[in-house]
Short mmCIF file of C-alpha atoms and ligand atoms in Angstrom, two decimals:
data_model
loop_
_atom_site.label_atom_id
_atom_site.label_comp_id
_atom_site.label_asym_id
_atom_site.label_seq_id
_atom_site.Cartn_x
_atom_site.Cartn_y
_atom_site.Cartn_z
CA UNK A 1 -25.38 16.68 21.07
CA UNK A 2 -26.23 16.02 17.41
CA UNK A 3 -22.98 16.11 15.47
CA UNK A 4 -24.53 15.11 12.13
CA UNK A 5 -25.03 18.69 10.97
CA UNK A 6 -21.33 19.45 11.48
CA UNK A 7 -20.08 16.67 9.25
CA UNK A 8 -19.08 17.27 5.63
CA UNK A 9 -21.12 15.30 3.12
CA UNK A 10 -18.15 13.01 2.40
CA UNK A 11 -18.47 11.55 5.90
CA UNK A 12 -21.57 9.70 4.73
CA UNK A 13 -19.33 7.80 2.28
CA UNK A 14 -16.88 6.69 4.98
CA UNK A 15 -17.25 3.07 6.06
CA UNK A 16 -15.43 1.29 8.86
CA UNK A 17 -12.95 -1.27 7.56
CA UNK A 18 -13.90 -4.88 8.29
CA UNK A 19 -10.20 -5.53 8.82
CA UNK A 20 -9.57 -2.70 11.29
CA UNK A 21 -12.78 -3.52 13.19
CA UNK A 22 -11.55 -7.10 13.59
CA UNK A 23 -8.11 -6.08 14.81
CA UNK A 24 -9.20 -6.26 18.44
CA UNK A 25 -9.64 -10.02 18.05
CA UNK A 26 -5.96 -10.29 17.16
CA UNK A 27 -5.24 -9.12 20.69
CA UNK A 28 -7.68 -11.52 22.38
CA UNK A 29 -5.52 -14.55 23.10
CA UNK A 30 -8.49 -16.92 23.33
CA UNK A 31 -9.43 -16.33 19.68
CA UNK A 32 -7.17 -17.61 16.90
CA UNK A 33 -6.94 -14.76 14.43
CA UNK A 34 -6.67 -15.32 10.71
CA UNK A 35 -8.02 -11.78 10.25
CA UNK A 36 -5.49 -8.91 10.22
CA UNK A 37 -2.59 -8.90 7.77
CA UNK A 38 -0.08 -8.65 10.59
CA UNK A 39 3.52 -9.85 10.38
CA UNK A 40 4.57 -12.70 12.66
CA UNK A 41 5.07 -11.04 16.07
CA UNK A 42 8.14 -13.27 16.57
CA UNK A 43 9.74 -11.73 13.51
CA UNK A 44 9.45 -8.10 14.49
CA UNK A 45 12.80 -6.31 15.02
CA UNK A 46 14.95 -7.90 17.73
CA UNK A 47 16.97 -6.03 20.32
CA UNK A 48 20.27 -7.47 19.04
CA UNK A 49 19.46 -6.11 15.56
CA UNK A 50 18.72 -2.68 16.95
CA UNK A 51 21.84 -2.46 19.09
CA UNK A 52 23.40 0.94 18.51
CA UNK A 53 20.13 2.46 17.23
CA UNK A 54 19.85 4.94 20.07
CA UNK A 55 23.41 6.21 19.48
CA UNK A 56 22.69 6.33 15.74
CA UNK A 57 19.58 8.48 16.27
CA UNK A 58 21.50 10.78 18.62
CA UNK A 59 24.24 11.11 16.01
CA UNK A 60 21.53 12.18 13.52
CA UNK A 61 19.85 14.25 16.22
CA UNK A 62 19.45 17.51 14.32
CA UNK A 63 17.73 15.68 11.43
CA UNK A 64 15.92 12.80 13.11
CA UNK A 65 14.24 14.98 15.74
CA UNK A 66 13.72 17.95 13.43
CA UNK A 67 11.13 18.66 10.70
CA UNK A 68 12.19 16.95 7.50
CA UNK A 69 11.78 17.45 3.75
CA UNK A 70 8.42 16.27 2.39
CA UNK A 71 10.08 14.01 -0.20
CA UNK A 72 11.89 12.13 2.56
CA UNK A 73 15.36 11.72 4.03
CA UNK A 74 17.74 11.75 1.08
CA UNK A 75 19.97 8.91 2.34
CA UNK A 76 16.88 6.74 2.80
CA UNK A 77 15.74 7.52 -0.73
CA UNK A 78 19.16 6.37 -1.96
CA UNK A 79 18.84 3.11 -0.01
CA UNK A 80 15.33 2.58 -1.38
CA UNK A 81 16.64 3.10 -4.92
CA UNK A 82 19.44 0.57 -4.34
CA UNK A 83 17.02 -1.95 -2.81
CA UNK A 84 14.37 -1.54 -5.53
CA UNK A 85 17.04 -2.03 -8.20
CA UNK A 86 18.62 -5.06 -6.55
CA UNK A 87 15.43 -6.93 -5.64
CA UNK A 88 12.87 -5.43 -8.01
CA UNK A 89 14.90 -4.57 -11.11
CA UNK A 90 13.52 -1.03 -10.98
CA UNK A 91 15.67 1.88 -12.16
CA UNK A 92 14.96 5.22 -10.53
CA UNK A 93 16.77 8.42 -9.62
CA UNK A 94 16.25 10.52 -6.51
CA UNK A 95 13.65 12.76 -8.16
CA UNK A 96 11.56 9.71 -8.94
CA UNK A 97 11.15 8.55 -5.33
CA UNK A 98 9.15 9.83 -2.40
CA UNK A 99 9.01 8.40 1.12
CA UNK A 100 5.43 8.04 2.34
CA UNK A 101 3.77 7.34 5.67
CA UNK A 102 3.18 3.71 4.76
CA UNK A 103 1.85 2.71 1.35
CA UNK A 104 -1.53 3.57 2.74
CA UNK A 105 -0.68 7.26 2.48
CA UNK A 106 0.46 6.77 -1.10
CA UNK A 107 -2.97 5.29 -1.87
CA UNK A 108 -4.62 8.30 -0.26
CA UNK A 109 -2.47 10.58 -2.42
CA UNK A 110 -3.41 8.58 -5.54
CA UNK A 111 -7.05 9.09 -4.65
CA UNK A 112 -6.59 12.84 -4.18
CA UNK A 113 -4.46 13.38 -7.26
CA UNK A 114 -6.28 11.36 -9.86
CA UNK A 115 -9.93 10.77 -9.02
CA UNK A 116 -12.68 13.29 -9.60
CA UNK A 117 -16.23 12.25 -8.76
CA UNK A 118 -17.50 9.81 -11.40
CA UNK A 119 -14.07 9.03 -12.91
CA UNK A 120 -13.54 5.41 -13.89
CA UNK A 121 -11.10 3.40 -11.82
CA UNK A 122 -10.33 -0.25 -12.52
CA UNK A 123 -9.65 -2.68 -9.70
CA UNK A 124 -9.25 -6.40 -9.26
CA UNK A 125 -12.07 -8.62 -7.99
CA UNK A 126 -11.28 -8.94 -5.10
CA UNK A 127 -9.02 -6.03 -4.17
CA UNK A 128 -7.31 -4.47 -1.15
CA UNK A 129 -10.00 -3.10 1.13
CA UNK A 130 -8.17 -0.03 2.46
CA UNK A 131 -7.43 1.10 -1.10
CA UNK A 132 -11.18 1.12 -1.72
CA UNK A 133 -11.65 2.98 1.56
CA UNK A 134 -9.51 5.91 0.36
CA UNK A 135 -10.57 5.79 -3.29
CA UNK A 136 -14.24 5.87 -2.20
CA UNK A 137 -13.80 9.34 -0.73
CA UNK A 138 -13.17 10.67 -4.24
CA UNK A 139 -16.35 8.92 -5.46
CA UNK A 140 -15.11 7.01 -8.51
CA UNK A 141 -17.05 4.61 -10.71
CA UNK A 142 -15.43 1.23 -10.24
CA UNK A 143 -14.95 -1.39 -12.86
CA UNK A 144 -14.03 -4.75 -11.30
CA UNK A 145 -11.96 -7.22 -13.30
CA UNK A 146 -12.10 -10.87 -12.25
CA UNK A 147 -8.98 -12.80 -11.31
CA UNK A 148 -8.01 -16.44 -11.75
CA UNK A 149 -4.97 -18.38 -10.58
CA UNK A 150 -2.81 -16.19 -12.85
CA UNK A 151 -3.96 -12.88 -11.45
CA UNK A 152 -6.08 -10.24 -13.14
CA UNK A 153 -7.83 -11.46 -16.32
CA UNK A 154 -6.32 -8.97 -18.75
CA UNK A 155 -8.40 -10.45 -21.59
CA UNK A 156 -11.54 -9.41 -19.72
CA UNK A 157 -9.91 -6.07 -19.02
CA UNK A 158 -9.27 -5.57 -22.73
CA UNK A 159 -12.90 -6.31 -23.57
CA UNK A 160 -14.06 -3.91 -20.88
CA UNK A 161 -11.70 -1.18 -22.11
CA UNK A 162 -13.04 -1.55 -25.65
CA UNK A 163 -16.57 -1.21 -24.34
CA UNK A 164 -15.72 1.87 -22.30
CA UNK A 165 -13.83 3.34 -25.23
CA UNK A 166 -16.86 2.97 -27.49
CA UNK A 167 -18.81 5.00 -24.93
CA UNK A 168 -16.09 7.66 -24.91
CA UNK A 169 -14.95 6.68 -21.40
CA UNK A 170 -11.29 6.63 -20.48
CA UNK A 171 -10.39 5.17 -17.07
CA UNK A 172 -7.88 7.08 -14.95
CA UNK A 173 -5.95 4.06 -13.71
CA UNK A 174 -5.83 0.37 -13.03
CA UNK A 175 -5.02 -0.45 -9.42
CA UNK A 176 -3.32 -3.81 -9.01
CA UNK A 177 -1.47 -5.78 -6.35
CA UNK A 178 0.21 -8.06 -8.90
CA UNK A 179 2.30 -10.24 -6.58
CA UNK A 180 0.80 -12.34 -3.75
CA UNK A 181 -2.24 -10.14 -3.82
CA UNK A 182 -4.12 -8.96 -0.77
CA UNK A 183 -6.65 -10.53 -0.31
CA UNK A 184 -6.50 -13.40 -2.85
CA UNK A 185 -2.85 -14.44 -2.50
CA UNK A 186 -2.56 -14.89 -6.29
CA UNK A 187 0.11 -13.46 -8.59
CA UNK A 188 -0.17 -12.05 -12.09
CA UNK A 189 1.91 -13.84 -14.74
CA UNK A 190 4.59 -11.87 -16.55
CA UNK A 191 2.65 -12.19 -19.83
CA UNK A 192 -0.36 -10.56 -18.25
CA UNK A 193 1.83 -7.83 -16.77
CA UNK A 194 3.08 -7.09 -20.29
CA UNK A 195 -0.44 -7.20 -21.63
CA UNK A 196 -1.57 -4.75 -18.96
CA UNK A 197 1.21 -2.34 -19.97
CA UNK A 198 0.25 -2.65 -23.64
CA UNK A 199 -3.37 -1.88 -22.76
CA UNK A 200 -2.30 1.10 -20.63
CA UNK A 201 -0.42 2.46 -23.61
CA UNK A 202 -3.21 1.76 -26.11
CA UNK A 203 -6.05 3.10 -23.94
CA UNK A 204 -3.96 5.75 -22.20
CA UNK A 205 -4.30 5.14 -18.46
CA UNK A 206 -1.96 4.89 -15.47
CA UNK A 207 -1.14 1.73 -13.53
CA UNK A 208 -0.87 1.79 -9.74
CA UNK A 209 1.35 -1.18 -8.86
CA UNK A 210 1.00 -1.81 -5.12
CA UNK A 211 3.76 -4.20 -4.06
CA UNK A 212 4.09 -4.84 -0.32
CA UNK A 213 4.52 -8.62 -0.78
CA UNK A 214 6.80 -8.92 -3.83
CA UNK A 215 9.88 -9.20 -1.60
CA UNK A 216 8.46 -12.20 0.26
CA UNK A 217 7.93 -14.83 -2.43
CA UNK A 218 8.78 -18.42 -1.55
CA UNK A 219 10.01 -20.04 -4.75
CA UNK A 220 12.13 -19.27 -7.76
CA UNK A 221 9.32 -17.60 -9.68
CA UNK A 222 10.62 -14.31 -10.97
CA UNK A 223 7.92 -11.76 -10.37
CA UNK A 224 9.14 -9.02 -12.65
CA UNK A 225 7.81 -5.69 -11.45
CA UNK A 226 5.47 -3.94 -13.90
CA UNK A 227 7.43 -0.78 -13.11
CA UNK A 228 10.62 -2.50 -14.31
CA UNK A 229 8.98 -3.04 -17.74
CA UNK A 230 7.49 0.45 -17.96
CA UNK A 231 9.00 2.47 -20.83
CA UNK A 232 6.40 5.23 -20.87
CA UNK A 233 6.29 6.39 -17.24
CA UNK A 234 2.76 4.98 -16.78
CA UNK A 235 3.40 3.00 -13.63
CA UNK A 236 3.27 4.39 -10.11
CA UNK A 237 5.04 1.81 -7.97
CA UNK A 238 4.28 1.57 -4.22
CA UNK A 239 6.03 -0.45 -1.57
CA UNK A 240 6.65 -0.41 2.16
CA UNK A 241 8.86 -1.39 5.08
CA UNK A 242 5.75 -2.76 6.82
CA UNK A 243 6.05 -6.39 5.75
CA UNK A 244 9.83 -6.67 5.41
CA UNK A 245 10.73 -4.88 8.64
CA UNK A 246 8.03 -3.25 10.79
CA UNK A 247 4.54 -1.84 10.15
CA UNK A 248 4.89 0.21 13.35
CA UNK A 249 7.36 2.50 11.60
CA UNK A 250 4.72 3.61 9.08
CA UNK A 251 7.31 4.12 6.32
CA UNK A 252 6.76 3.28 2.66
CA UNK A 253 7.84 4.61 -0.71
CA UNK A 254 6.54 5.47 -4.16
CA UNK A 255 8.49 5.43 -7.43
CA UNK A 256 7.16 7.23 -10.49
CA UNK A 257 8.00 9.81 -13.12
CA UNK A 258 9.47 12.91 -11.45
CA UNK A 259 6.55 15.12 -12.50
CA UNK A 260 4.18 12.76 -10.70
CA UNK A 261 6.46 12.60 -7.65
CA UNK A 262 6.38 16.39 -7.49
CA UNK A 263 2.56 16.25 -7.41
CA UNK A 264 2.77 13.54 -4.74
CA UNK A 265 4.96 15.85 -2.65
CA UNK A 266 2.58 18.78 -2.96
CA UNK A 267 -0.36 16.60 -1.90
CA UNK A 268 1.69 15.20 0.98
CA UNK A 269 2.77 18.65 2.23
CA UNK A 270 -0.78 19.34 3.37
CA UNK A 271 -1.27 15.87 4.82
CA UNK A 272 1.64 15.46 7.25
CA UNK A 273 4.46 17.79 6.12
CA UNK A 274 6.69 14.73 5.99
CA UNK A 275 6.86 11.13 7.14
CA UNK A 276 8.24 10.98 10.69
CA UNK A 277 12.00 11.60 10.38
CA UNK A 278 12.61 9.41 13.46
CA UNK A 279 10.90 6.51 11.69
CA UNK A 280 12.79 7.22 8.49
CA UNK A 281 16.13 7.14 10.32
CA UNK A 282 15.18 3.84 11.94
CA UNK A 283 14.44 2.46 8.46
CA UNK A 284 17.75 3.90 7.24
CA UNK A 285 19.61 2.28 10.14
CA UNK A 286 18.00 -1.07 9.23
CA UNK A 287 18.96 -0.63 5.58
CA UNK A 288 22.55 0.48 6.24
CA UNK A 289 23.20 -2.34 8.72
CA UNK A 290 21.80 -4.93 6.31
CA UNK A 291 19.13 -5.88 8.85
CA UNK A 292 16.40 -5.97 6.22
CA UNK A 293 18.38 -7.95 3.67
CA UNK A 294 19.27 -10.49 6.36
CA UNK A 295 15.70 -10.87 7.56
CA UNK A 296 14.07 -11.33 4.14
CA UNK A 297 15.27 -14.97 3.78
CA UNK A 298 14.09 -15.62 7.35
CA UNK A 299 10.65 -14.18 6.61
CA UNK A 300 10.49 -16.29 3.46
CA UNK A 301 11.49 -19.46 5.32
CA UNK A 302 9.05 -18.93 8.19
CA UNK A 303 6.08 -17.76 6.11
CA UNK A 304 6.59 -20.59 3.64
CA UNK A 305 6.40 -23.06 6.53
CA UNK A 306 3.19 -21.42 7.73
CA UNK A 307 1.67 -21.33 4.25
CA UNK A 308 2.41 -25.03 3.84
CA UNK A 309 0.79 -25.83 7.18
CA UNK A 310 -2.28 -23.78 6.31
CA UNK A 311 -2.69 -25.40 2.89
CA UNK A 312 -2.21 -28.89 4.34
CA UNK A 313 -4.66 -28.19 7.18
CA UNK A 314 -7.24 -26.92 4.68
CA UNK A 315 -6.70 -30.02 2.56
CA UNK A 316 -7.06 -32.32 5.59
CA UNK A 317 -10.08 -30.63 7.15
CA UNK A 318 -12.26 -28.62 4.80
CA UNK A 319 -15.45 -30.18 3.47
CA UNK A 320 -15.96 -30.72 -0.27
CA UNK A 321 -17.37 -27.75 -2.22
CA UNK A 322 -14.80 -25.51 -0.57
CA UNK A 323 -11.85 -24.18 -2.55
CA UNK A 324 -8.94 -21.91 -1.88
CA UNK A 325 -5.95 -20.24 -3.51
CA UNK A 326 -2.35 -21.50 -3.34
CA UNK A 327 -0.21 -18.41 -2.84
CA UNK A 328 3.45 -18.38 -3.87
CA UNK A 329 4.27 -15.90 -1.12
CA UNK A 330 2.87 -13.06 0.94
CA UNK A 331 0.46 -13.59 3.80
CA UNK A 332 -2.98 -14.64 2.56
CA UNK A 333 -5.09 -17.55 1.36
CA UNK A 334 -8.54 -16.81 -0.06
CA UNK A 335 -11.37 -19.29 0.42
CA UNK A 336 -14.67 -19.88 -1.42
CA UNK A 337 -17.41 -21.69 0.47
CA UNK A 338 -20.70 -23.07 -0.87
CA UNK A 339 -22.77 -20.29 -2.48
CA UNK A 340 -25.42 -20.51 0.24
CA UNK A 341 -23.02 -19.44 3.00
CA UNK A 342 -22.72 -15.82 4.09
CA UNK A 343 -19.33 -15.49 5.77
CA UNK A 344 -20.26 -12.16 7.34
CA UNK A 345 -23.24 -13.73 9.11
CA UNK A 346 -21.08 -16.71 10.08
CA UNK A 347 -18.38 -14.56 11.69
CA UNK A 348 -20.11 -14.03 15.02
CA UNK A 349 -20.45 -17.79 15.48
CA UNK A 350 -16.84 -18.23 14.45
CA UNK A 351 -15.58 -15.81 17.08
CA UNK A 352 -17.99 -16.57 19.92
CA UNK A 353 -18.47 -20.33 19.57
CA UNK A 354 -15.41 -21.54 17.70
CA UNK A 355 -12.88 -18.93 18.88
CA UNK A 356 -11.47 -18.28 15.44
CA UNK A 357 -11.64 -15.17 13.22
CA UNK A 358 -11.18 -14.34 9.53
CA UNK A 359 -12.09 -11.45 7.24
CA UNK A 360 -15.41 -11.94 5.40
CA UNK A 361 -14.66 -11.45 1.71
CA UNK A 362 -17.61 -9.40 0.45
CA UNK A 363 -16.09 -5.99 1.15
CA UNK A 364 -13.11 -6.81 -1.11
CA UNK A 365 -15.43 -6.97 -4.15
CA UNK A 366 -16.63 -3.77 -5.80
CA UNK A 367 -19.39 -5.62 -7.66
CA UNK A 368 -21.26 -6.80 -4.55
CA UNK A 369 -20.25 -10.47 -4.97
CA UNK A 370 -18.04 -12.50 -2.63
CA UNK A 371 -20.64 -13.14 0.10
CA UNK A 372 -19.42 -16.75 0.40
CA UNK A 373 -15.69 -15.91 0.58
CA UNK A 374 -13.18 -15.28 3.33
CA UNK A 375 -9.56 -14.19 3.66
CA UNK A 376 -7.22 -16.14 5.91
CA UNK A 377 -3.93 -14.68 7.07
CA UNK A 378 -1.15 -17.17 7.79
CA UNK A 379 1.71 -14.88 8.87
CA UNK A 380 0.37 -13.83 12.28
CA UNK A 381 -0.84 -17.07 13.95
CA UNK A 382 1.69 -19.60 15.21
CA UNK A 383 2.07 -22.95 13.42
CA UNK A 384 0.07 -24.67 16.17
CA UNK A 385 -2.64 -22.00 15.99
CA UNK A 386 -2.90 -22.47 12.23
CA UNK A 387 -3.49 -26.22 12.65
CA UNK A 388 -5.97 -25.74 15.48
CA UNK A 389 -7.66 -22.69 13.90
CA UNK A 390 -8.28 -24.41 10.56
CA UNK A 391 -9.63 -27.41 12.43
CA UNK A 392 -12.09 -25.17 14.29
CA UNK A 393 -13.06 -23.26 11.18
CA UNK A 394 -13.63 -26.46 9.24
CA UNK A 395 -15.91 -27.76 11.97
CA UNK A 396 -17.94 -24.58 11.79
CA UNK A 397 -18.13 -24.72 7.99
CA UNK A 398 -19.18 -28.38 8.05
CA UNK A 399 -21.96 -27.49 10.50
CA UNK A 400 -23.06 -24.59 8.28
CA UNK A 401 -23.06 -26.82 5.18
CA UNK A 402 -25.25 -29.31 7.00
CA UNK A 403 -27.74 -26.55 7.81
CA UNK A 404 -27.76 -25.13 4.29
CA UNK A 405 -29.43 -26.41 1.15
N1 LIG B 1 -1.38 -2.11 0.11
C1 LIG B 1 -1.63 -3.40 0.38
C2 LIG B 1 -1.99 -4.31 -0.73
C3 LIG B 1 -1.53 -3.86 1.69
O1 LIG B 1 -1.80 -5.15 1.93
C4 LIG B 1 -1.17 -2.97 2.72
C5 LIG B 1 -1.08 -3.42 4.15
N2 LIG B 1 -1.85 -4.44 4.54
C6 LIG B 1 -0.94 -1.65 2.38
C7 LIG B 1 -1.04 -1.24 1.07
C8 LIG B 1 -0.61 -0.61 3.41
O2 LIG B 1 0.59 -0.87 4.01
P1 LIG B 1 1.38 0.17 4.89
O3 LIG B 1 0.59 1.44 4.95
O4 LIG B 1 1.58 -0.46 6.19
O5 LIG B 1 2.65 0.38 4.13
O1 LIG B 2 -3.89 -3.53 10.01
C1 LIG B 2 -4.11 -3.08 8.88
O2 LIG B 2 -5.12 -2.45 8.60
C2 LIG B 2 -3.09 -3.37 7.83
C3 LIG B 2 -3.33 -4.69 7.27
C4 LIG B 2 -4.18 -4.80 6.26
C5 LIG B 2 -4.80 -6.09 5.95
O3 LIG B 2 -5.03 -6.91 6.84
O4 LIG B 2 -5.15 -6.27 4.77
#
């Protein structure tokens, strides 16, 4: 059967995600996976934490097992508001919050609400792959802004905005993961966050602040949320229970001006009616019992240990002409190899011969660069696997360097 003729034209734009395609290797125990951005399996919810959950769900039976409001379970929204205020300094009321089916759904909604074909959208170089996957379906024109150790180069952004402005072009939004970015691991300084807000005001665009990792930073650095500094209602803030509790729940949230949240809700109605009420009540249980607040310091302690081991192993093993980022939190280190190396071509050897996987970096870059880069996740592998995996990867890279010019 030839199915081609049945597909809508947008199907030709769809691309499989390098990350999702690699997920199977996370399940193959013989391969050490630095690929998927998965939480440490040892830090997923424990049975002692979830004691009483079944009774709790039965007590909420007529809500948890029923259809729910599109905006989300009201008590959960209240908990999200309290949490975002306490840990993120964000002020919001109940009309300014919507519960989403992971942040991924919020990104899909952003794509549907704001991008018409050919609209300009600004992203970081590199940026989160699955955001590009959903934005692509709306066929934007991307402008990629380079990053350095201090996050997005807002000076370059300003120059680019001036240029676009002189051509009469006004971008719809800047998409940023300002804290412990996926994939680079870097964080934007507070000065640059302010600068970004000033530019948004001057050139009249929205900011999508995607913040799954801001609650897992390792030091004392205060990563002030852009949303917390937003006086004009320009920032749409996204976060999720995926990294601080469980990605299996598929529960996230968005905070924005209430008019925008209303549009979010209308878009969401046609997508899934509401986020699973059962999942929302599990998240609510975890919030009310303080499970999440208790586990955040544990996540920080454990991930910091793993980050340190990864950085030390890279330092001890990687050949010269290789560099990498030094994240202050989150789950990822980003690596640049010699220009001659194509990490996508190298991947098969890595998996088959060296039994180690990573995400080739090219698909994180909207400008076609990044061929010689890779993303390494340090939250999922064990400490021993990190040491052994970096050793294996370094051996492969040394061999590739010897074969290259
Ligand atoms: N945004 C970023 C930057 C992410 O890294 C992720 C998960 N890897 C998501 C959004 C989606 O998260 P979820 O849908 O699980 O909330
Ligand atoms: O498994 C996923 O697709 C979520 C994680 C994303 C990532 O690895 O960046």
